XYZ file of C-alpha atoms in Angstrom:
417
model
C 106.258 126.603 117.336
C 103.689 125.169 117.406
C 100.347 124.902 115.033
C 98.645 123.066 116.105
C 95.381 122.834 113.272
C 98.021 122.864 110.900
C 100.407 119.713 112.980
C 97.047 117.595 113.366
C 96.364 118.239 109.727
C 100.103 116.891 108.627
C 99.166 114.347 109.988
C 95.948 113.246 109.407
C 97.214 113.549 105.724
C 100.440 111.555 107.365
C 98.740 109.094 108.744
C 96.007 109.003 105.432
C 98.939 108.504 102.605
C 100.240 105.342 105.382
C 97.153 103.426 104.676
C 96.713 103.671 101.660
C 100.719 102.564 100.825
C 99.247 99.152 103.073
C 96.291 99.193 100.541
C 99.034 99.130 97.583
C 101.175 96.684 99.080
C 98.374 94.643 99.578
C 98.354 94.913 96.243
C 101.458 92.052 95.317
C 99.349 89.781 97.581
C 96.006 90.259 94.366
C 98.544 89.490 92.312
C 100.232 86.997 93.648
C 96.824 85.040 94.231
C 95.665 86.123 90.277
C 99.093 84.896 88.544
C 99.548 81.278 90.419
C 95.527 80.636 90.006
C 96.156 81.314 86.525
C 98.917 79.077 85.942
C 98.508 75.108 85.829
C 100.124 73.366 89.410
C 103.349 72.469 88.474
C 104.328 75.923 87.952
C 102.472 77.316 91.587
C 105.665 77.858 93.598
C 107.464 79.780 91.360
C 104.865 81.559 90.775
C 104.852 82.653 94.436
C 108.692 82.808 95.001
C 108.872 85.126 92.410
C 106.149 87.444 93.421
C 107.319 87.620 97.756
C 110.641 87.898 95.473
C 109.727 91.342 93.176
C 108.164 92.777 96.294
C 111.458 92.401 98.447
C 113.912 93.421 95.926
C 111.419 95.962 93.984
C 111.670 97.678 98.015
C 115.308 97.853 98.192
C 116.058 98.969 94.434
C 113.891 101.817 94.677
C 115.206 102.830 98.255
C 118.793 103.039 97.468
C 118.254 104.461 93.868
C 114.624 103.955 92.464
C 112.835 106.853 94.224
C 116.025 109.639 93.625
C 116.188 109.342 89.420
C 111.808 109.909 89.690
C 111.812 112.523 92.262
C 115.768 113.876 92.318
C 116.679 116.334 94.684
C 118.762 118.693 91.210
C 117.754 116.982 87.780
C 120.080 117.517 84.659
C 117.578 118.213 82.700
C 113.361 117.604 81.720
C 114.912 114.628 80.523
C 117.363 113.586 82.333
C 117.099 113.050 85.880
C 119.645 113.247 88.656
C 121.249 110.260 90.660
C 121.643 110.039 94.051
C 121.359 107.086 97.227
C 119.696 106.104 99.869
C 117.031 108.888 101.109
C 117.426 112.256 103.276
C 116.300 113.523 106.995
C 112.009 113.694 106.662
C 110.768 117.383 107.329
C 111.199 119.513 110.525
C 108.048 120.644 112.575
C 110.182 124.104 111.675
C 108.948 123.689 107.986
C 105.864 122.142 108.395
C 103.950 124.884 111.211
C 106.155 127.937 108.551
C 102.794 127.146 106.369
C 102.045 128.381 103.191
C 102.100 127.197 100.132
C 105.201 125.651 100.049
C 105.557 124.051 103.087
C 105.210 120.120 103.336
C 101.258 118.783 104.039
C 103.111 114.935 104.784
C 105.450 113.344 105.875
C 109.060 112.650 102.579
C 108.918 109.299 104.166
C 105.138 108.770 103.455
C 105.326 109.440 99.708
C 108.484 106.955 99.774
C 106.669 103.866 100.745
C 103.878 105.101 99.158
C 105.919 105.815 95.713
C 107.551 102.480 96.809
C 104.754 99.800 96.379
C 103.087 101.601 93.183
C 107.425 100.859 91.712
C 106.172 96.881 92.630
C 102.757 96.645 90.902
C 104.905 98.377 88.025
C 107.000 94.854 87.679
C 104.482 92.446 89.201
C 102.792 93.371 85.627
C 106.087 91.983 83.787
C 105.759 88.634 86.257
C 102.567 87.079 85.021
C 102.892 87.772 81.403
C 106.050 85.785 81.227
C 104.546 82.990 83.545
C 104.918 78.964 83.299
C 108.396 79.703 81.342
C 111.214 82.391 82.264
C 113.231 81.278 84.525
C 113.346 82.853 88.254
C 116.359 84.592 89.098
C 116.793 86.051 85.333
C 113.383 87.568 85.829
C 114.658 88.686 89.327
C 118.155 89.913 87.763
C 115.638 92.613 84.944
C 113.329 93.564 88.597
C 117.109 94.770 90.059
C 117.330 96.849 86.608
C 113.874 97.822 86.272
C 113.013 99.148 89.222
C 116.131 101.141 90.374
C 116.608 102.634 86.879
C 113.689 101.798 84.284
C 110.892 103.257 86.166
C 111.632 105.601 87.584
C 113.081 107.262 84.682
C 109.753 107.311 82.856
C 108.452 108.005 86.052
C 110.766 111.183 86.746
C 109.188 112.878 83.149
C 105.348 113.164 84.385
C 105.550 113.725 88.227
C 109.087 114.527 88.736
C 108.685 117.152 87.113
C 110.205 116.003 83.940
C 109.734 117.187 80.276
C 105.775 114.822 80.076
C 104.558 116.866 83.047
C 105.359 120.590 80.876
C 104.246 119.163 77.960
C 100.401 118.742 80.603
C 100.429 115.553 79.842
C 97.802 113.861 82.505
C 97.655 110.954 84.217
C 96.330 111.584 87.863
C 97.733 107.844 89.167
C 99.278 106.123 86.459
C 97.168 103.886 83.531
C 100.303 104.840 81.435
C 102.892 105.764 84.204
C 102.737 102.186 85.783
C 100.090 100.076 84.224
C 100.905 100.570 80.293
C 104.190 100.676 81.478
C 104.354 97.300 82.907
C 102.896 95.957 79.919
C 105.276 97.355 77.625
C 107.661 96.052 79.630
C 105.953 92.027 79.648
C 106.117 91.944 75.810
C 108.997 92.681 75.415
C 109.453 89.934 77.741
C 106.955 87.727 75.581
C 108.056 88.575 72.326
C 112.262 87.042 73.988
C 110.633 84.061 75.867
C 108.661 83.046 73.776
C 104.954 81.378 74.369
C 103.997 77.829 76.450
C 105.188 74.603 74.543
C 101.834 74.375 73.574
C 99.173 77.290 73.314
C 99.914 77.359 69.385
C 99.254 74.447 66.920
C 100.640 74.636 63.555
C 97.592 76.217 61.772
C 97.589 78.670 63.936
C 95.439 77.091 66.331
C 94.779 79.385 70.075
C 94.768 76.197 72.824
C 93.307 77.009 75.989
C 96.219 76.204 79.061
C 93.481 76.897 81.563
C 94.527 77.409 85.391
C 94.944 75.198 88.246
C 92.711 77.051 91.022
C 90.063 79.707 89.353
C 89.562 80.318 93.301
C 92.576 81.625 93.826
C 92.159 83.414 90.591
C 89.602 84.766 92.349
C 90.429 86.115 95.372
C 93.256 87.723 93.319
C 90.877 90.102 91.495
C 89.263 90.949 94.703
C 91.822 91.840 96.943
C 93.119 94.296 93.731
C 90.183 95.904 93.454
C 90.381 96.869 97.401
C 93.971 97.446 97.082
C 93.487 99.803 94.142
C 90.950 102.757 96.116
C 94.450 102.790 98.402
C 96.040 103.078 94.553
C 93.299 105.891 93.394
C 92.788 107.202 96.294
C 95.572 107.545 97.380
C 97.358 109.931 94.697
C 94.509 112.672 95.686
C 97.621 113.030 98.877
C 95.640 115.354 100.900
C 92.575 114.268 102.729
C 92.461 117.719 105.426
C 90.020 119.531 104.435
C 86.621 118.868 103.783
C 87.282 119.457 99.489
C 90.209 117.214 99.402
C 87.591 114.960 101.446
C 85.082 114.854 99.608
C 86.997 114.140 96.628
C 88.965 111.345 97.640
C 85.317 110.081 98.680
C 84.412 110.492 94.949
C 87.718 109.316 93.661
C 86.217 106.212 94.867
C 82.789 105.942 94.065
C 84.387 106.011 90.249
C 86.883 103.398 90.719
C 84.746 101.031 92.148
C 82.329 102.074 89.301
C 84.081 101.795 86.349
C 85.480 98.307 87.692
C 82.206 97.387 88.572
C 81.217 98.513 85.017
C 84.091 96.464 82.730
C 83.525 93.493 85.186
C 79.943 93.089 83.360
C 80.384 95.000 80.453
C 82.868 92.190 79.777
C 81.372 88.880 80.732
C 78.559 90.309 78.867
C 80.813 90.334 75.614
C 82.484 87.143 76.605
C 78.746 85.829 76.807
C 78.457 87.308 73.239
C 81.546 85.566 71.110
C 81.658 82.274 72.623
C 78.350 81.510 74.416
C 79.581 80.972 77.746
C 80.408 83.507 80.941
C 84.011 82.660 80.811
C 85.537 83.884 84.540
C 88.845 85.090 83.344
C 87.148 87.494 81.113
C 85.368 88.938 83.882
C 88.287 89.062 86.202
C 90.352 90.954 83.568
C 87.144 93.117 82.658
C 87.042 94.359 86.782
C 90.831 95.103 86.159
C 90.855 96.486 83.039
C 88.134 98.732 84.532
C 90.314 100.020 87.148
C 93.008 100.455 85.314
C 90.999 102.442 82.556
C 89.404 104.728 85.251
C 93.215 105.915 86.950
C 94.193 107.570 84.578
C 91.757 110.242 85.901
C 89.339 108.772 88.941
C 88.268 112.526 90.441
C 86.564 114.494 87.194
C 84.616 112.288 86.094
C 80.777 111.703 87.243
C 79.939 108.532 88.664
C 77.799 107.828 85.372
C 80.826 109.082 82.885
C 83.305 106.625 85.403
C 81.113 103.335 84.529
C 80.919 104.251 80.783
C 84.719 104.568 81.229
C 84.855 101.178 82.946
C 82.663 99.615 80.761
C 84.644 100.187 78.114
C 87.602 99.375 79.299
C 86.220 96.039 79.409
C 84.805 95.963 75.806
C 88.773 96.481 75.433
C 90.461 93.911 77.247
C 88.715 91.125 75.046
C 88.833 92.142 72.106
C 92.986 92.217 73.124
C 93.068 89.207 74.358
C 91.699 87.364 71.412
C 94.100 89.902 69.342
C 97.221 88.893 71.329
C 95.997 84.778 70.757
C 96.115 85.747 67.072
C 99.551 87.328 66.810
C 101.023 83.849 68.995
C 101.871 87.092 71.742
C 101.081 84.079 74.646
C 100.619 85.966 78.213
C 98.938 83.185 80.592
C 97.245 85.601 82.597
C 95.643 88.880 80.090
C 98.395 91.009 81.810
C 99.705 93.092 78.718
C 95.579 93.541 77.876
C 94.684 94.115 81.389
C 97.175 96.582 81.875
C 98.376 97.613 78.601
C 95.496 97.746 76.015
C 93.062 98.762 78.918
C 95.717 102.225 79.959
C 95.684 103.238 76.723
C 91.965 103.609 76.658
C 92.127 105.421 79.992
C 94.427 107.332 79.392
C 92.341 109.059 76.769
C 89.421 108.296 77.861
C 90.655 111.285 80.327
C 89.672 113.879 77.849
C 86.276 113.712 78.384
C 86.132 115.176 81.904
C 89.530 116.853 81.425
C 89.775 120.099 79.958
C 93.180 120.390 81.044
C 94.620 117.614 79.136
C 94.742 117.347 75.109
C 95.625 114.767 72.377
C 98.320 115.481 71.269
C 99.406 115.304 74.916
C 98.008 112.721 76.148
C 100.206 110.690 72.976
C 103.323 112.175 73.136
C 103.260 110.804 76.493
C 101.787 107.479 76.467
C 103.608 106.686 73.042
C 107.176 107.866 74.628
C 106.542 106.147 77.774
C 105.963 103.200 75.385
C 109.094 103.011 73.419
C 111.077 103.482 76.278
C 109.664 101.013 78.641
C 109.463 98.691 75.715
C 113.279 99.687 74.497
C 115.133 99.805 77.234
C 113.542 96.462 78.627
C 114.012 94.866 74.948
C 117.720 95.256 75.327
C 118.076 95.185 79.211
C 115.972 91.230 78.445
C 118.529 90.645 75.376
C 121.646 91.551 76.784
C 120.311 88.739 80.195
C 119.185 85.910 77.399
C 122.514 86.421 75.806
C 124.438 85.677 79.192
C 122.426 83.575 81.229
C 119.872 82.754 78.865
C 115.738 83.684 79.863
C 113.921 80.525 79.230
C 113.597 77.435 80.864
C 114.659 74.235 78.962
C 111.856 72.436 77.207
C 111.912 69.963 80.093
C 112.019 71.474 83.075
C 109.237 73.469 81.294
C 107.194 70.256 80.962
C 107.652 69.093 84.203
C 106.913 72.310 86.096
C 109.026 75.706 87.489
C 108.208 74.469 90.818
C 110.892 71.402 91.412
C 113.109 72.473 88.641
C 113.459 76.447 91.074
C 112.003 76.321 93.611
C 112.503 72.851 94.573
C 108.794 71.517 95.573
C 105.353 71.026 95.021
C 103.060 73.862 95.696
C 100.139 70.399 95.852
C 103.217 67.610 96.672
C 99.244 64.997 98.568
C 97.617 64.928 95.025
C 100.861 64.667 92.592
C 102.839 61.845 94.572
C 99.859 59.627 95.117
C 100.013 59.453 98.672
């Protein structure tokens, strides 16, 4: 049994899905470079080790159990997913060429690997927020639980056909399901770990702790920007006809427009506030624009997408300053980029998507935040009670690299040789 047009369409959609997966996987490098550039040199190796290991751990955890929780074959209810382990078989030729609305149009293995790199990206958001003071292995233990259970449960509620999907909550590629979800977990971790030593003065003053390698951080931003084309474009799930090909092209245009506008507006806002063009705000403005458009990158026109990104740029600068006022130390601005801009993005869906409702967006956001924050807080509290979360004052002062990894990123500069 063969049907060449259907098989070619299936092959093209699968290939496109896989190439988008590669772009999103490349975002792991972007997160690693961004974070390593925005911390002090004495913590560089630990940050790189953490980003590498969390990617591997996330992929294993999602393969073993996370994917089947997020997309269960037999869900218990719209609130409680089922529990299965490992992956089933892929689609048969007969099922594909049978055609019809229920026929698969891309490989289920392509779907798994695309979702797996999303799960890893969610965990990467937490990494930067607790940089320079949370110990490596407690973080990685949390990563196992986060990617196995915590993230997949809320992912099921929307993308797996759970109650938020039934409610009409609209989130195309994950402004809330991925980005704000990761930020909520990061906020729980930041509260429990506390700020870096010397970040805040006794009278509430905020002391800047500059990153050691801003060229590396800027490279990380551009890698993330590039990866976002796969993040948003791949979420269309299809490209093998004229309508879908045009939709993917529009998503790319809108994603790029939002990032550009967010970056420029954040730079202008920072200059108006500080009298200087702060590079870290420029970087985070681009990322905030990307997060904001992720909830709905298809339906707006390019001008509206630019506006959504521009507001994201304003939001991220205001959020960074507000978190410092609250003494919530986030070295890379992850909570502001992914959380504050993610919340703006989910409500910006109302501008262009007629199916979205204010209450649907509000309930979806509130439920996702509550679940991710509370579940993460409880798990991290248990880890803290058993093995601790934070490096000692001496370890923090000397740097995480030597104590956690036994090496330095730039030994020729620190050894005097």
